[in-house]
Amino acid sequence: MKDDGLTEAVQEAGAVELLLIRHGESEGNVAATGARMAGAEVIAVPARDADVNLSGTGQEQAKALGAALARIAEEFRPDAVVSSPYARAFQTAEIAVEAAGWPVKVQLDERLRDRELGILDRLTRLGVEKRYPEEAERREWLGKMYYRPPGGESWADVALRLRSVLDELNNLGSGHRVMLVCHDALIMLFRYVLEGMTEKELLDLAASTSVLNASITRFVRPAGEGPWTLESFNVADHLTEHGVTVTEHAGDSSVHPQ
């Protein structure tokens, strides 16, 4: 570990810029919000998590994102676009890259997939409390960072695979700019890793802030070495600029250990 808490791999990665994009609004986002508002126990998602598509609003958000990306000067455009393989993220990446007119192929990386929820998949908070009260109690005791549902992942597990992604940036050489299209929890955890946050700092941020659909978070490191600097976080001005609805589909805000 370096003195500032960052690993050697993160310090030495050759990229100079990272754009982190949350996918546009998905049909699953809409279903989850509707289930919570209705007091339902189960979220009526139309497909398995990996296959849930963008909503109509999500598609418009991805196009607006692409219009914003098109304004980036050619010499400052990402030369690599990597997406979670989940449909909502890959669709966002493909629509945005096409709208931007970038001649780059979207690559897929399963390490950018959303957090796996195991036996709690498709359940609302109420559903977990009703059907798995012992798991609800364990989740409250451990907090979001270290609670791992049976068959699923903790945030710490997800952070481990993100460290692996960052490690591979070493192989790109210096000067590269990379855009990663993924999910809200992953963007929070990228901040945790890149900024060397503590558990409390991460959970305080997660409890108070929702990563907006199709938002842009930007890290820079002009020298291509050393720590990253957060240039901007959770920017969605490009959506309002194009008259597209800004959507906030947050996860459970009860993230601290009780």
Coordinates of C-alpha atoms in Angstrom, one line a residue:
M1 CA 0.0 0.0 0.0
K2 CA 1.1 3.5 -0.7
D3 CA 1.1 6.2 2.0
D4 CA -2.2 7.6 0.7
G5 CA -3.9 4.2 0.9
L6 CA -3.9 3.4 -2.8
T7 CA -2.5 0.2 -4.1
E8 CA 0.5 0.1 -6.4
A9 CA -1.7 -1.1 -9.2
V10 CA -4.0 1.9 -9.0
Q11 CA -1.1 4.3 -8.7
E12 CA 0.8 3.0 -11.7
A13 CA -2.0 2.5 -14.2
G14 CA -1.1 4.3 -17.5
A15 CA -4.5 5.9 -18.3
V16 CA -4.8 9.6 -17.9
E17 CA -8.6 9.9 -17.8
L18 CA -11.5 7.7 -16.7
L19 CA -15.1 8.5 -17.6
L20 CA -17.6 6.5 -15.5
I21 CA -21.1 6.3 -16.8
R22 CA -24.2 4.8 -15.1
H23 CA -26.6 3.1 -17.5
G24 CA -29.8 4.9 -18.5
E25 CA -33.0 4.2 -16.8
S26 CA -33.9 0.5 -17.1
E27 CA -37.2 -1.4 -17.0
G28 CA -35.9 -2.9 -13.8
N29 CA -35.4 0.5 -12.3
V30 CA -39.0 1.4 -13.1
A31 CA -40.3 -1.9 -11.7
A32 CA -38.2 -1.6 -8.5
T33 CA -39.4 1.9 -7.8
G34 CA -43.0 0.9 -8.5
A35 CA -42.7 -2.1 -6.1
R36 CA -41.4 0.0 -3.3
M37 CA -44.1 2.6 -3.7
A38 CA -46.8 -0.1 -3.8
G39 CA -45.4 -1.8 -0.7
A40 CA -44.8 -5.0 -2.6
E41 CA -42.4 -7.7 -1.5
V42 CA -41.4 -8.8 -5.0
I43 CA -40.1 -6.7 -7.9
A44 CA -41.9 -7.7 -11.2
V45 CA -38.8 -7.5 -13.4
P46 CA -39.4 -8.6 -17.0
A47 CA -36.2 -10.7 -17.3
R48 CA -33.2 -11.9 -15.3
D49 CA -31.0 -9.0 -14.1
A50 CA -28.5 -9.4 -16.9
D51 CA -31.2 -9.2 -19.6
V52 CA -33.2 -6.2 -18.4
N53 CA -33.4 -3.6 -21.1
L54 CA -33.5 0.2 -21.0
S55 CA -36.8 1.9 -20.7
G56 CA -38.0 4.4 -23.3
T57 CA -36.7 7.2 -21.1
G58 CA -33.4 5.3 -20.7
Q59 CA -32.9 5.1 -24.5
E60 CA -33.5 8.9 -24.7
Q61 CA -31.0 9.4 -21.9
A62 CA -28.4 7.4 -23.8
K63 CA -28.9 9.5 -26.9
A64 CA -28.5 12.7 -24.9
L65 CA -25.3 11.3 -23.3
G66 CA -24.0 10.6 -26.8
A67 CA -24.8 14.2 -27.9
A68 CA -22.7 15.4 -24.9
L69 CA -19.8 13.0 -25.7
A70 CA -19.8 14.2 -29.4
R71 CA -18.7 17.6 -28.1
I72 CA -15.4 16.2 -26.8
A73 CA -12.5 17.2 -29.1
E74 CA -11.1 14.2 -31.0
E75 CA -7.8 14.3 -29.3
F76 CA -9.5 14.0 -25.9
R77 CA -11.9 11.3 -26.8
P78 CA -11.6 7.9 -25.0
D79 CA -9.8 5.4 -27.1
A80 CA -11.4 2.5 -25.2
V81 CA -15.1 2.1 -24.2
V82 CA -15.7 -0.9 -21.9
S83 CA -19.2 -1.9 -20.7
S84 CA -20.8 -4.2 -18.2
P85 CA -22.3 -7.1 -20.2
Y86 CA -25.7 -6.5 -18.7
A87 CA -28.1 -5.3 -21.4
R88 CA -29.0 -2.0 -19.8
A89 CA -25.3 -0.9 -19.7
F90 CA -24.3 -2.3 -23.1
Q91 CA -27.4 -0.7 -24.7
T92 CA -26.4 2.6 -23.1
A93 CA -22.8 2.3 -24.4
E94 CA -23.8 1.4 -27.9
I95 CA -26.5 4.1 -28.3
A96 CA -24.2 6.8 -26.8
V97 CA -21.2 5.8 -28.9
E98 CA -23.3 5.8 -32.1
A99 CA -24.9 9.1 -31.2
A100 CA -21.4 10.6 -30.5
G101 CA -20.1 9.4 -33.9
W102 CA -17.1 7.7 -32.3
P103 CA -15.4 5.0 -34.4
V104 CA -14.8 2.7 -31.4
K105 CA -16.1 -0.7 -30.7
V106 CA -17.7 -1.2 -27.3
Q107 CA -15.9 -4.0 -25.3
L108 CA -17.6 -6.1 -22.6
D109 CA -16.1 -7.0 -19.2
E110 CA -18.1 -9.1 -16.8
R111 CA -16.2 -7.6 -13.9
L112 CA -18.3 -4.4 -14.5
R113 CA -21.6 -6.2 -13.9
D114 CA -23.9 -5.1 -11.2
R115 CA -23.6 -6.5 -7.7
E116 CA -25.1 -10.0 -7.4
L117 CA -27.8 -10.2 -4.8
G118 CA -28.1 -14.0 -4.5
I119 CA -31.3 -15.2 -2.7
L120 CA -32.4 -11.5 -2.2
D121 CA -32.7 -11.0 -6.0
R122 CA -36.0 -9.4 -7.0
L123 CA -37.0 -8.6 -3.4
T124 CA -37.8 -5.2 -2.0
R125 CA -36.5 -4.2 1.5
L126 CA -40.0 -5.2 2.8
G127 CA -39.7 -8.6 1.0
V128 CA -36.4 -9.3 2.6
E129 CA -37.7 -8.4 6.0
K130 CA -40.8 -10.6 5.5
R131 CA -39.2 -13.6 3.9
Y132 CA -35.6 -13.6 5.3
P133 CA -35.8 -11.8 8.7
E134 CA -32.5 -13.3 9.8
E135 CA -30.8 -11.9 6.7
A136 CA -32.4 -8.5 7.2
E137 CA -31.0 -8.5 10.7
R138 CA -27.6 -9.6 9.5
R139 CA -27.6 -6.9 6.8
E140 CA -28.3 -4.2 9.3
W141 CA -25.6 -5.5 11.7
L142 CA -22.9 -5.7 9.1
G143 CA -23.8 -2.7 6.8
K144 CA -23.6 -2.5 3.0
M145 CA -19.8 -2.8 2.8
Y146 CA -19.4 -6.3 4.3
Y147 CA -22.9 -7.9 4.1
R148 CA -22.9 -10.7 1.6
P149 CA -26.3 -12.3 0.9
P150 CA -26.2 -16.1 0.4
G151 CA -25.2 -16.6 -3.2
G152 CA -24.5 -13.0 -3.7
E153 CA -21.7 -10.4 -3.2
S154 CA -20.8 -7.7 -0.6
W155 CA -19.6 -4.3 -1.8
A156 CA -16.1 -5.4 -0.7
D157 CA -16.4 -8.3 -3.2
V158 CA -17.3 -5.9 -6.0
A159 CA -14.4 -3.6 -5.0
L160 CA -12.1 -6.5 -5.4
R161 CA -13.1 -7.1 -9.0
L162 CA -12.8 -3.3 -9.7
R163 CA -9.2 -3.3 -8.4
S164 CA -8.6 -6.1 -11.0
V165 CA -10.0 -3.9 -13.8
L166 CA -7.8 -1.0 -12.8
D167 CA -4.8 -3.2 -12.6
E168 CA -5.2 -4.1 -16.3
L169 CA -5.0 -0.4 -17.2
N170 CA -1.3 -0.9 -16.6
N171 CA -1.2 -2.8 -19.9
L172 CA -2.6 0.1 -22.0
G173 CA 0.5 2.2 -21.7
S174 CA 0.5 5.9 -20.8
G175 CA -1.8 8.5 -22.3
H176 CA -5.0 6.5 -22.7
R177 CA -8.5 7.7 -21.9
V178 CA -11.1 5.1 -21.0
M179 CA -14.9 5.2 -20.7
L180 CA -16.5 2.6 -18.5
V181 CA -20.3 2.1 -18.6
C182 CA -21.6 0.3 -15.5
H183 CA -23.9 0.6 -12.5
D184 CA -24.5 2.9 -9.6
A185 CA -22.9 0.7 -6.9
L186 CA -19.8 0.3 -9.1
I187 CA -19.4 4.0 -9.6
M188 CA -19.5 4.5 -5.8
L189 CA -17.0 1.7 -5.4
F190 CA -14.7 3.2 -8.1
R191 CA -14.6 6.3 -6.0
Y192 CA -13.8 4.2 -2.9
V193 CA -10.9 2.6 -4.6
L194 CA -9.5 5.5 -6.5
E195 CA -9.8 8.0 -3.7
G196 CA -8.7 5.7 -0.9
M197 CA -11.9 6.2 1.1
T198 CA -12.7 4.6 4.4
E199 CA -15.8 2.5 4.9
K200 CA -17.5 5.3 6.7
E201 CA -16.7 7.9 4.0
L202 CA -18.1 5.6 1.3
L203 CA -21.2 4.8 3.3
D204 CA -21.8 8.4 4.2
L205 CA -21.7 9.2 0.5
A206 CA -23.9 6.3 -0.5
A207 CA -26.5 7.3 2.2
S208 CA -26.7 10.9 1.0
T209 CA -26.2 10.7 -2.8
S210 CA -27.8 8.7 -5.6
V211 CA -25.9 8.1 -8.9
L212 CA -28.3 9.4 -11.6
N213 CA -29.1 7.4 -14.7
A214 CA -26.8 8.2 -17.6
S215 CA -24.7 10.5 -15.4
I216 CA -21.0 11.2 -16.0
T217 CA -18.3 10.9 -13.4
R218 CA -14.7 11.9 -14.4
F219 CA -11.3 11.2 -12.9
V220 CA -8.2 12.7 -14.3
R221 CA -4.4 12.1 -13.9
P222 CA -2.6 14.2 -16.5
A223 CA 0.8 12.6 -15.8
G224 CA -0.5 9.1 -16.2
E225 CA 0.8 8.1 -12.8
G226 CA 0.2 8.7 -9.1
P227 CA -3.2 9.3 -7.5
W228 CA -6.4 10.2 -9.4
T229 CA -8.3 13.4 -9.0
L230 CA -12.1 13.5 -9.1
E231 CA -12.8 16.2 -11.7
S232 CA -16.6 15.9 -11.6
F233 CA -19.2 13.5 -10.1
N234 CA -22.7 12.5 -11.1
V235 CA -23.2 15.2 -13.8
A236 CA -26.5 15.0 -15.7
D237 CA -26.8 18.5 -17.1
H238 CA -26.7 17.0 -20.6
L239 CA -30.1 15.4 -20.0
T240 CA -31.9 18.6 -19.0
E241 CA -30.1 20.4 -21.9
H242 CA -31.8 18.0 -24.3
G243 CA -35.2 18.0 -22.6
V244 CA -34.7 14.4 -21.3
T245 CA -36.1 13.4 -17.9
V246 CA -33.4 13.0 -15.2
T247 CA -34.2 9.9 -13.2
E248 CA -33.0 8.9 -9.7
H249 CA -33.4 5.2 -9.0
A250 CA -31.5 4.7 -5.8
G251 CA -30.9 1.6 -3.9
D252 CA -31.6 1.1 -0.2
S253 CA -30.3 4.2 1.7
S254 CA -29.9 2.2 4.9
V255 CA -26.2 1.3 4.3
H256 CA -24.4 1.9 7.7
P257 CA -24.0 -0.9 10.2
Q258 CA -26.6 -0.7 13.0

